[in-house]
Coordinates of C-alpha atoms and ligand atoms in Angstrom, one line a residue:
M1428 CA -10.0 -37.3 20.2
S1429 CA -8.5 -33.9 21.0
R1430 CA -7.4 -31.7 18.2
N1431 CA -3.8 -31.9 19.5
A1432 CA -3.9 -35.6 19.1
A1433 CA -5.5 -35.4 15.7
S1434 CA -2.9 -33.1 14.2
P1435 CA 0.5 -34.8 13.7
K1436 CA 3.1 -32.5 15.3
I1437 CA 4.6 -31.0 12.3
K1438 CA 7.6 -28.8 13.0
V1439 CA 6.4 -25.7 11.3
W1440 CA 3.7 -25.2 14.0
D1441 CA 6.6 -25.0 16.5
T1442 CA 7.6 -21.4 15.8
E1443 CA 8.9 -18.5 17.9
L1444 CA 5.3 -17.3 18.1
T1445 CA 3.7 -20.5 19.3
R1446 CA 6.6 -21.3 21.7
R1447 CA 6.6 -17.9 23.3
L1448 CA 2.8 -17.7 23.8
G1449 CA 2.0 -21.4 24.2
L1450 CA -0.3 -21.4 21.1
R1451 CA -1.2 -24.5 19.1
L1452 CA -1.2 -22.7 15.8
P1453 CA 1.1 -19.8 14.4
V1454 CA -2.0 -17.8 13.5
V1455 CA -2.9 -14.3 14.8
Q1456 CA -6.4 -12.9 14.2
G1457 CA -5.4 -9.4 13.3
P1458 CA -6.7 -6.6 15.4
L1459 CA -9.8 -4.9 13.9
G1460 CA -10.0 -1.3 15.1
G1461 CA -12.8 1.1 15.3
G1462 CA -15.4 -1.2 16.8
L1463 CA -15.0 -4.3 14.5
S1464 CA -13.2 -6.6 17.0
S1465 CA -15.4 -8.6 19.3
V1466 CA -14.9 -10.6 22.5
E1467 CA -16.5 -13.6 20.8
L1468 CA -14.0 -13.5 17.9
V1469 CA -11.0 -13.3 20.2
G1470 CA -12.5 -16.2 22.2
A1471 CA -13.3 -18.3 19.2
V1472 CA -9.7 -17.9 17.8
A1473 CA -8.2 -18.7 21.2
D1474 CA -10.4 -21.8 21.5
A1475 CA -9.1 -23.0 18.1
G1476 CA -5.4 -22.5 19.2
G1477 CA -4.6 -19.1 17.6
L1478 CA -4.0 -15.7 19.1
G1479 CA -7.0 -13.4 19.2
S1480 CA -6.5 -9.6 19.1
F1481 CA -8.8 -6.8 20.1
G1482 CA -8.4 -3.4 18.4
V1483 CA -8.8 -0.8 21.1
H1484 CA -7.3 2.3 19.5
H1485 CA -10.7 4.1 19.5
L1486 CA -11.5 3.4 23.2
T1487 CA -11.1 5.5 26.3
P1488 CA -8.7 4.1 28.9
Q1489 CA -11.8 3.1 31.0
A1490 CA -13.4 1.3 28.0
L1491 CA -10.1 -0.4 27.2
L1492 CA -9.9 -1.8 30.8
E1493 CA -13.5 -3.0 30.6
T1494 CA -12.8 -4.7 27.2
A1495 CA -9.9 -6.5 28.7
S1496 CA -12.0 -7.8 31.6
K1497 CA -14.7 -9.0 29.1
V1498 CA -12.1 -10.9 27.1
R1499 CA -10.7 -12.5 30.2
A1500 CA -14.2 -13.6 31.3
R1501 CA -14.5 -15.3 27.9
T1502 CA -11.1 -17.0 27.6
A1503 CA -8.1 -17.9 29.8
A1504 CA -5.9 -18.0 26.8
P1505 CA -3.4 -15.3 25.8
F1506 CA -4.8 -12.4 23.7
A1507 CA -3.5 -9.2 22.3
L1508 CA -4.7 -5.6 22.7
N1509 CA -3.8 -3.3 19.9
L1510 CA -3.2 0.5 19.9
W1511 CA -2.3 3.1 17.4
M1512 CA 0.8 5.1 18.3
P1513 CA 0.9 8.9 17.8
C1514 CA 2.0 9.4 14.2
A1515 CA 2.6 12.7 12.4
Y1516 CA 1.3 11.4 9.1
R1517 CA -1.9 13.4 8.3
Q1518 CA -2.5 13.9 11.9
Q1519 CA -5.0 16.7 12.8
R1520 CA -6.7 17.1 16.2
H1521 CA -7.8 20.7 15.9
I1522 CA -9.6 22.6 13.2
D1523 CA -10.3 26.3 12.7
A1524 CA -13.8 27.6 11.9
E1525 CA -13.1 28.1 8.2
S1526 CA -11.6 24.7 7.6
F1527 CA -14.4 23.1 9.6
A1528 CA -17.0 24.8 7.4
Q1529 CA -15.2 23.6 4.3
A1530 CA -15.1 20.0 5.5
L1531 CA -18.8 20.1 6.4
A1532 CA -19.6 21.5 3.0
L1533 CA -17.9 18.5 1.4
L1534 CA -19.7 16.0 3.6
A1535 CA -23.1 17.8 3.7
P1536 CA -24.6 15.8 0.8
F1537 CA -23.9 12.5 2.6
Y1538 CA -25.4 13.8 5.9
E1539 CA -28.5 14.9 3.9
E1540 CA -28.8 11.6 2.0
L1541 CA -28.7 9.7 5.3
G1542 CA -31.2 12.1 6.9
L1543 CA -28.7 13.4 9.5
A1544 CA -28.3 16.9 10.9
L1545 CA -24.9 18.5 10.3
P1546 CA -22.7 18.7 13.4
E1547 CA -22.5 22.2 14.8
A1548 CA -19.1 21.9 16.4
P1549 CA -16.0 19.9 15.7
P1550 CA -16.0 16.4 17.3
A1551 CA -14.9 15.9 20.9
A1552 CA -11.3 15.0 21.6
W1553 CA -10.0 11.6 20.6
P1554 CA -8.5 9.4 23.4
D1555 CA -5.0 10.3 24.4
E1556 CA -2.5 7.6 23.3
R1557 CA -0.3 7.9 26.4
E1558 CA -3.3 7.4 28.7
Q1559 CA -4.4 4.4 26.6
M1560 CA -0.9 2.9 27.0
E1561 CA -1.1 3.3 30.8
A1562 CA -4.5 1.5 30.8
L1563 CA -3.1 -1.2 28.6
L1564 CA -0.2 -1.8 31.0
E1565 CA -2.8 -2.0 33.8
A1566 CA -4.8 -4.5 31.8
R1567 CA -1.7 -6.5 31.2
P1568 CA -2.6 -8.6 28.2
A1569 CA -0.2 -11.3 27.0
V1570 CA 0.6 -9.2 23.9
F1571 CA 0.7 -5.5 23.3
S1572 CA 0.4 -5.1 19.5
F1573 CA 0.7 -1.6 18.0
V1574 CA 0.9 0.2 14.7
F1575 CA 1.9 3.6 13.3
G1576 CA 5.1 3.8 15.4
I1577 CA 7.0 2.6 18.4
P1578 CA 5.9 3.1 22.0
P1579 CA 8.1 5.2 24.3
A1580 CA 11.1 3.4 25.8
D1581 CA 9.7 3.5 29.3
V1582 CA 6.5 1.7 28.1
L1583 CA 8.6 -1.0 26.3
R1584 CA 10.6 -1.4 29.5
R1585 CA 7.5 -1.8 31.6
C1586 CA 6.1 -4.3 29.1
R1587 CA 9.3 -6.4 29.6
Q1588 CA 8.9 -6.2 33.4
L1589 CA 5.3 -7.3 33.2
D1590 CA 6.0 -10.0 30.7
I1591 CA 3.9 -8.4 28.0
L1592 CA 5.1 -9.4 24.6
T1593 CA 5.4 -6.4 22.3
L1594 CA 4.4 -6.8 18.6
G1595 CA 5.1 -3.9 16.3
A1596 CA 4.3 -3.5 12.6
A1597 CA 6.5 -2.6 9.7
T1598 CA 5.7 -1.7 6.1
T1599 CA 9.4 -1.3 5.0
V1600 CA 12.7 -2.8 6.0
A1601 CA 13.7 0.5 7.6
E1602 CA 10.7 0.4 9.9
A1603 CA 11.5 -3.3 10.8
R1604 CA 15.0 -2.2 11.8
A1605 CA 13.7 0.7 13.8
L1606 CA 11.4 -1.6 15.8
E1607 CA 14.2 -4.0 16.5
E1608 CA 16.6 -1.3 17.6
A1609 CA 13.9 0.0 20.0
G1610 CA 13.8 -3.4 21.6
V1611 CA 10.4 -4.6 20.4
D1612 CA 10.0 -8.4 20.8
M1613 CA 8.4 -9.3 17.4
L1614 CA 7.0 -7.6 14.4
V1615 CA 4.4 -8.0 11.7
A1616 CA 5.6 -7.3 8.2
S1617 CA 2.5 -5.7 6.7
G1618 CA 2.2 -6.1 2.9
A1619 CA 0.4 -3.5 0.8
E1620 CA -2.4 -6.1 0.1
A1621 CA -3.7 -5.8 3.6
G1622 CA -7.1 -4.5 4.5
G1623 CA -7.6 -1.4 6.7
H1624 CA -5.0 1.3 7.3
R1625 CA -1.5 1.4 5.9
V1626 CA 0.5 1.6 9.1
A1627 CA 3.7 3.2 7.9
F1628 CA 5.4 5.5 10.4
L1629 CA 8.8 6.6 9.0
E1630 CA 7.7 7.8 5.6
P1631 CA 4.2 8.6 4.2
P1632 CA 2.5 5.3 3.4
E1633 CA 2.3 6.0 -0.3
R1634 CA 6.1 5.6 -0.4
G1635 CA 6.1 2.1 1.1
L1636 CA 3.4 0.1 -0.7
I1637 CA 5.4 -3.1 -0.9
G1638 CA 3.6 -6.4 -1.6
L1639 CA 4.1 -9.2 1.0
F1640 CA 6.1 -11.5 -1.3
S1641 CA 8.8 -8.8 -1.6
L1642 CA 8.6 -7.3 1.8
L1643 CA 8.6 -10.5 4.0
P1644 CA 11.9 -12.1 3.0
Q1645 CA 13.7 -8.8 3.0
V1646 CA 12.5 -8.0 6.5
V1647 CA 13.4 -11.6 7.7
D1648 CA 16.9 -11.0 6.3
A1649 CA 17.2 -7.6 8.0
V1650 CA 16.2 -8.3 11.6
R1651 CA 16.8 -11.0 14.1
I1652 CA 13.5 -10.7 16.0
P1653 CA 10.7 -13.0 14.9
V1654 CA 8.6 -11.7 11.9
L1655 CA 5.0 -12.5 11.3
A1656 CA 3.4 -12.0 7.9
A1657 CA 0.3 -10.0 7.1
G1658 CA -1.4 -8.8 3.9
G1659 CA -3.4 -10.9 1.5
I1660 CA -3.2 -14.2 3.4
A1661 CA -6.6 -15.8 3.4
D1662 CA -6.0 -19.6 3.0
G1663 CA -3.5 -22.3 3.8
R1664 CA -1.5 -21.6 0.6
G1665 CA -0.8 -18.1 1.7
M1666 CA 0.0 -19.3 5.2
A1667 CA 2.4 -22.0 3.9
A1668 CA 4.1 -19.6 1.6
A1669 CA 4.6 -17.1 4.4
L1670 CA 6.2 -19.7 6.6
L1671 CA 8.5 -20.8 3.8
L1672 CA 9.5 -17.2 3.3
G1673 CA 10.7 -17.1 6.9
A1674 CA 7.7 -15.9 8.9
Q1675 CA 7.2 -17.3 12.4
G1676 CA 3.5 -16.9 12.1
V1677 CA 0.7 -15.2 10.0
Q1678 CA -1.7 -12.5 10.8
L1679 CA -5.0 -12.3 8.9
G1680 CA -7.5 -9.5 9.1
T1681 CA -10.0 -9.6 6.2
A1682 CA -10.6 -13.3 6.6
F1683 CA -11.5 -12.9 10.3
L1684 CA -13.6 -9.8 9.6
A1685 CA -15.7 -12.0 7.3
C1686 CA -16.4 -14.4 10.1
E1687 CA -19.7 -14.2 11.9
E1688 CA -18.1 -13.6 15.3
S1689 CA -16.6 -10.3 14.2
A1690 CA -18.5 -7.1 15.0
A1691 CA -19.0 -6.3 11.3
S1692 CA -22.6 -5.7 10.2
A1693 CA -24.3 -8.3 8.1
V1694 CA -24.1 -6.0 5.1
Q1695 CA -20.4 -5.3 5.5
R1696 CA -19.7 -9.0 5.9
A1697 CA -21.7 -9.9 2.9
S1698 CA -19.9 -7.3 0.8
L1699 CA -16.7 -9.3 1.3
F1700 CA -18.1 -12.3 -0.5
Q1701 CA -19.3 -10.3 -3.5
P1702 CA -17.4 -9.8 -6.7
Q1703 CA -17.0 -6.1 -6.0
A1704 CA -14.7 -7.0 -3.2
N1705 CA -12.0 -7.7 -5.9
D1706 CA -11.9 -3.9 -6.5
T1707 CA -10.2 -2.4 -3.5
V1708 CA -8.8 1.1 -3.3
L1709 CA -6.4 2.9 -1.0
T1710 CA -8.2 6.0 0.2
R1711 CA -8.0 8.7 2.9
V1712 CA -11.6 9.8 2.6
F1713 CA -13.0 7.9 5.6
S1714 CA -10.5 8.6 8.4
G1715 CA -8.0 11.1 7.0
R1716 CA -5.3 8.4 6.7
L1717 CA -4.7 5.9 3.9
A1718 CA -6.6 2.7 4.2
R1719 CA -7.7 -0.1 1.9
G1720 CA -11.3 -0.9 1.4
I1721 CA -13.8 -1.9 -1.3
R1722 CA -14.4 0.9 -3.9
N1723 CA -17.8 2.3 -3.5
Q1724 CA -19.8 5.5 -4.1
F1725 CA -18.6 7.3 -1.0
V1726 CA -15.0 6.8 -2.1
E1727 CA -15.6 7.7 -5.7
R1728 CA -17.5 10.9 -4.8
L1729 CA -14.9 12.2 -2.3
Q1730 CA -11.6 11.0 -3.8
A1731 CA -11.3 14.1 -6.0
V1732 CA -11.5 16.4 -3.0
K1733 CA -9.5 14.3 -0.6
D1734 CA -6.8 16.9 -0.1
R1735 CA -9.4 19.4 1.2
L1736 CA -10.6 17.0 3.9
P1737 CA -9.1 17.2 7.4
G1738 CA -6.6 14.6 8.8
Y1739 CA -6.9 11.9 11.3
P1740 CA -8.5 11.5 13.8
L1741 CA -10.7 14.6 13.0
L1742 CA -12.1 13.2 9.8
N1743 CA -12.6 9.8 11.4
S1744 CA -14.8 11.4 14.0
L1745 CA -16.6 13.6 11.4
T1746 CA -17.5 10.6 9.3
A1747 CA -18.3 8.3 12.3
E1748 CA -22.0 9.3 12.4
L1749 CA -22.3 8.9 8.6
K1750 CA -20.7 5.4 8.8
R1751 CA -23.0 4.4 11.7
A1752 CA -26.1 5.6 9.8
A1753 CA -25.1 3.9 6.6
V1754 CA -24.8 0.6 8.5
A1755 CA -28.2 1.2 10.2
Q1756 CA -29.8 2.0 6.9
Q1757 CA -28.0 -0.8 5.1
R1758 CA -26.4 1.4 2.5
P1759 CA -23.1 -0.3 1.6
E1760 CA -22.4 2.3 -1.1
L1761 CA -21.9 4.8 1.8
M1762 CA -20.1 2.5 4.3
S1763 CA -16.4 2.0 4.9
L1764 CA -16.0 -1.5 3.5
W1765 CA -12.5 -2.3 4.7
S1766 CA -11.0 -5.2 2.8
G1767 CA -7.6 -6.6 1.7
Q1768 CA -6.9 -7.8 -1.8
S1769 CA -7.6 -11.4 -1.1
A1770 CA -11.4 -11.2 -0.4
G1771 CA -11.9 -13.4 -3.5
L1772 CA -10.3 -16.3 -1.6
L1773 CA -12.8 -16.1 1.3
R1774 CA -14.8 -19.3 1.9
H1775 CA -15.3 -19.6 5.7
R1776 CA -18.0 -18.1 7.9
T1777 CA -16.7 -18.9 11.3
A1778 CA -13.3 -18.5 13.0
A1779 CA -13.1 -22.2 13.8
A1780 CA -13.8 -23.3 10.2
L1781 CA -11.2 -20.8 9.0
L1782 CA -8.5 -21.9 11.4
T1783 CA -9.2 -25.6 10.6
A1784 CA -9.0 -25.0 6.9
L1785 CA -5.8 -22.9 7.3
E1786 CA -4.2 -25.7 9.4
E1787 CA -5.2 -28.5 7.2
Q1788 CA -4.2 -26.9 3.9
A1789 CA -0.9 -25.5 5.2
Q1790 CA -0.1 -28.8 6.8
T1791 CA -0.7 -30.7 3.6
L1792 CA 1.4 -28.4 1.6
L1793 CA 4.3 -28.1 4.1
G1794 CA 4.1 -31.7 5.2
G1795 CA 4.6 -32.9 1.6
L1796 CA 7.9 -31.0 1.2
Ligands
LIG1907 C1 -11.5 -3.7 9.2 C2 -10.0 -3.8 9.6 C3 -9.6 -3.1 10.7 C4 -8.2 -3.1 11.1 N1 -7.8 -2.5 12.2 C5 -6.6 -2.6 12.7 C6 -6.1 -2.0 13.9 O1 -6.9 -1.3 14.5 N2 -4.9 -2.2 14.3 C7 -4.0 -3.0 13.6 O2 -2.9 -3.2 14.0 N3 -4.4 -3.6 12.4 C8 -5.6 -3.4 12.0 N4 -6.0 -4.0 10.8 C9 -5.0 -4.9 10.0 C10 -5.2 -6.3 10.4 O3 -5.0 -6.6 11.7 C11 -4.3 -7.2 9.6 O4 -2.9 -6.9 9.8 C12 -4.5 -7.1 8.1 O5 -5.9 -7.0 7.8 C13 -3.9 -8.2 7.3 O6 -4.2 -8.2 5.9 P1 -5.5 -8.9 5.3 O7 -6.6 -8.0 5.5 O8 -5.1 -9.0 3.9 O9 -5.6 -10.2 6.0 C14 -7.3 -3.9 10.4 C15 -7.8 -4.6 9.2 C16 -9.1 -4.5 8.8 C17 -9.6 -5.3 7.6

């Protein structure tokens, strides 16, 4: 029996998100940037009736196009590509010799511990966002999701012409209004529980650390475009609650990161299932911008000097080799262990098992109302 036939058609699955994209379930696998997305994860989510997303903010335009082709070779279903918009918050692309030396001095003990030579020059340039957007338009995914701001008006207009659905992210009511006014199609209300970066763009993220239970209904009241919910959702109870609070779908990141199809290393994935995952911290020490991950030694040792570290994307590039070496040497205490606040709820090891559990549990709860 097909899964469509097995699932009674309950009205909550019929949302603006599922209708617009022809999905079976109102569930988005949140984009995982910096190399943690995978074609297999996007494909597995699509097979199970959700929307898979690939985080491509770290890729060159050429690599972005290649990624889109690989996803298309895996699935005919709609998928999202995700970019980070240029954002002034702790942005730093260039560094003078003195500040570079200061940053290296702070990071030197970690390079040494991991047996790495210190870089002699600042990292190469980070991909240009405008060029990435041009490549994305060429790749023409069903959904362009973005964070840290709003794409330029001409990009939004071309998305409409190409039938690419635009999906922004808001951490406050003001950001939700700004996205709607710019003509963005849908938005994700991102609660402070979420794993990874705080994607605020109107105010520094420290000013908008609003939990999803407070943020979601206020955003739903403030805008007319469909709102998806993200931050701390890891099971069917969270999904049902978000739909009751007015969301047209849910976006989960940490729970998909924990699935074996993600590109997370085995050590990183295992860390999400350990008790330490209950202790997350918002920190700038890995990338230069505020992000939520599991507290570990790297964070503890650098937190006190965080204001002397460079901004994004410079610090992100400077720590990249450290992070890679920590993974290769299986040293979780020196890795960036991104996680949201609901890691303690994680039970499922594959995307299909996670989506089945979400569907069944949410259906039981909502069907009984
Ligand atoms: C490791 C990791 C990387 C992420 N990278 C991105 C990204 O590049 N772009 C983006 O829009 N969201 C990114 N997110 C946010 C997720 O897509 C999602 O919105 C968020 O994780 C939801 O909260 P949860 O972690 O509590 O489920 C990332 C999250 C994690 C955990």
